[in-house]
Coordinates of C-alpha atoms and ligand atoms in Angstrom, one line a residue:
X1 CA -60.2 181.6 63.5
X2 CA -59.4 185.3 63.8
X3 CA -59.6 187.1 67.1
X4 CA -62.7 189.4 67.0
X5 CA -60.8 192.0 69.0
X6 CA -57.4 192.3 67.3
X7 CA -57.8 190.0 64.2
X8 CA -54.9 187.9 65.3
X9 CA -55.0 184.5 63.7
X10 CA -53.9 182.2 66.5
X11 CA -56.1 181.3 69.4
X12 CA -55.9 178.7 72.1
X13 CA -58.9 176.5 73.0
X14 CA -59.5 176.8 76.7
X15 CA -62.8 174.8 76.9
X16 CA -64.9 172.7 74.5
X17 CA -68.3 171.3 75.0
X18 CA -70.7 169.7 72.6
X19 CA -74.4 170.5 72.6
X20 CA -76.7 167.8 73.9
X21 CA -77.6 166.5 70.5
X22 CA -74.0 166.6 69.3
X23 CA -74.9 168.9 66.4
X24 CA -72.4 171.6 67.4
X25 CA -69.4 172.3 69.6
X26 CA -69.0 175.4 71.7
X27 CA -65.4 176.5 72.2
X28 CA -64.0 179.1 74.5
X29 CA -60.8 180.5 72.9
X30 CA -58.1 182.8 74.1
X31 CA -56.3 185.0 71.7
X32 CA -52.5 184.4 71.6
X33 CA -51.8 188.1 70.9
X34 CA -54.2 190.2 73.0
X35 CA -55.2 187.5 75.5
X36 CA -58.9 188.3 75.3
X37 CA -61.4 185.4 75.3
X38 CA -64.2 184.7 72.9
X39 CA -66.6 181.9 72.1
X40 CA -67.1 180.1 68.8
X41 CA -69.8 177.7 67.8
X42 CA -68.7 175.0 65.4
X43 CA -71.4 172.9 63.8
X44 CA -70.3 169.4 62.9
X45 CA -71.4 168.4 59.5
X46 CA -72.9 164.9 59.1
X47 CA -72.9 163.5 55.6
X48 CA -75.0 160.6 54.4
X49 CA -73.7 158.6 51.4
X50 CA -76.5 157.0 49.4
X51 CA -76.2 153.7 47.6
X52 CA -75.8 155.7 44.3
X53 CA -72.7 157.3 45.8
X54 CA -74.4 160.7 46.2
X55 CA -73.5 162.4 49.4
X56 CA -75.9 164.8 51.1
X57 CA -76.1 166.4 54.6
X58 CA -78.0 164.4 57.2
X59 CA -81.6 165.6 57.4
X60 CA -83.9 164.6 60.2
X61 CA -87.0 165.3 58.0
X62 CA -85.8 162.6 55.6
X63 CA -85.7 160.1 58.5
X64 CA -89.2 161.2 59.4
X65 CA -90.4 160.9 55.8
X66 CA -88.9 157.5 55.5
X67 CA -90.7 156.2 58.6
X68 CA -94.0 158.0 58.3
X69 CA -95.4 155.6 55.7
X70 CA -94.8 152.7 57.9
X71 CA -96.6 154.5 60.7
X72 CA -99.8 155.1 58.7
X73 CA -102.9 154.3 60.8
X74 CA -100.7 153.6 63.9
X75 CA -100.9 155.7 67.2
X76 CA -97.7 157.5 66.4
X77 CA -97.7 161.3 66.7
X78 CA -95.5 163.9 64.9
X79 CA -93.8 164.4 68.3
X80 CA -92.9 160.7 68.4
X81 CA -91.4 160.9 64.9
X82 CA -89.4 164.0 65.8
X83 CA -88.1 162.3 68.9
X84 CA -87.2 159.2 66.8
X85 CA -85.4 161.3 64.3
X86 CA -83.4 163.0 67.0
X87 CA -82.5 159.7 68.5
X88 CA -81.3 158.4 65.1
X89 CA -79.2 161.5 64.7
X90 CA -77.7 161.2 68.2
X91 CA -76.9 157.5 67.6
X92 CA -75.1 158.3 64.4
X93 CA -73.2 161.2 65.8
X94 CA -72.2 159.1 68.8
X95 CA -70.3 156.9 66.4
X96 CA -68.0 159.8 65.8
X97 CA -68.0 159.4 62.0
X98 CA -68.6 162.5 59.9
X99 CA -69.8 160.4 57.0
X100 CA -72.2 157.4 57.2
X101 CA -73.8 155.1 54.7
X102 CA -77.6 155.5 54.2
X103 CA -77.7 151.9 55.2
X104 CA -76.4 152.8 58.7
X105 CA -79.1 155.4 59.0
X106 CA -81.7 152.7 58.3
X107 CA -80.1 150.5 60.9
X108 CA -80.2 153.3 63.5
X109 CA -83.9 153.7 62.8
X110 CA -84.8 150.1 63.5
X111 CA -84.2 150.1 67.2
X112 CA -86.1 153.2 68.3
X113 CA -88.9 152.4 65.9
X114 CA -89.3 148.9 67.4
X115 CA -89.7 150.5 70.8
X116 CA -92.2 153.1 69.4
X117 CA -94.6 150.8 67.5
X118 CA -94.0 147.1 66.7
X119 CA -96.4 147.1 63.7
X120 CA -94.7 150.1 62.2
X121 CA -91.4 148.5 62.9
X122 CA -92.4 145.3 61.0
X123 CA -93.6 147.4 58.0
X124 CA -90.4 149.4 57.9
X125 CA -88.2 146.4 58.4
X126 CA -90.0 144.4 55.7
X127 CA -89.2 147.1 53.1
X128 CA -85.8 148.0 54.5
X129 CA -84.5 144.5 55.0
X130 CA -86.1 143.2 51.8
X131 CA -88.4 140.6 53.3
X132 CA -89.4 138.5 50.4
X133 CA -91.2 135.6 52.1
X134 CA -93.5 134.8 54.9
X135 CA -90.6 133.1 56.6
X136 CA -88.7 136.4 56.8
X137 CA -91.8 137.9 58.4
X138 CA -92.3 135.1 60.8
X139 CA -88.7 135.3 61.9
X140 CA -89.0 139.0 62.5
X141 CA -92.2 138.5 64.5
X142 CA -90.5 135.7 66.5
X143 CA -87.6 138.0 67.2
X144 CA -90.0 140.7 68.4
X145 CA -91.7 138.2 70.7
X146 CA -88.3 137.1 72.2
X147 CA -87.2 140.7 72.7
X148 CA -90.5 141.4 74.4
X149 CA -89.8 138.6 76.9
X150 CA -86.3 139.9 77.7
X151 CA -85.5 142.8 80.1
X152 CA -84.2 144.6 77.0
X153 CA -87.4 146.7 76.8
X154 CA -86.7 147.9 80.3
X155 CA -83.2 148.8 79.3
X156 CA -84.6 151.0 76.6
X157 CA -86.2 153.2 79.2
X158 CA -83.0 153.9 81.0
X159 CA -80.7 156.8 80.1
X160 CA -78.4 155.9 77.2
X161 CA -74.7 156.3 77.7
X162 CA -72.7 157.5 74.8
X163 CA -68.9 157.0 74.6
X164 CA -68.0 160.4 73.5
Ligands
LIG201 ZN1 -56.7 189.3 70.0

């Protein structure tokens, strides 16, 4: 990182803070040579590794496309989907890993989708988790019922705490 004033190579980080969604880090730096201060924005790349081994950058629109079909005919808006995709990205970034399996992205979708719409959740889960019998479905519905009776749904409304 060259100093923008004197082109010196070394600078000291005096302050770092990540943006709310964790997509970038803003750093205040001080040049070791001229002592002037400047700010850098460093975006943190998040890579998704597919089952085929192909790695590609995390893309919220892919999350949305993956979920949209399950939401057909359900009272789910584009804003809802955008919020869901943001939450998925935040959840994954909060793990601190720069590279995740596509499988983990799917897992991160399940929880917010369940809170958003239970029917859409069941559709998505049945494809994603390879339900191949009525028993699988019945079990998932039973889990939903149990979750609905627990104070877990209340917890979902409270601010989430990330260990970062
Ligand atoms: Zn300098």
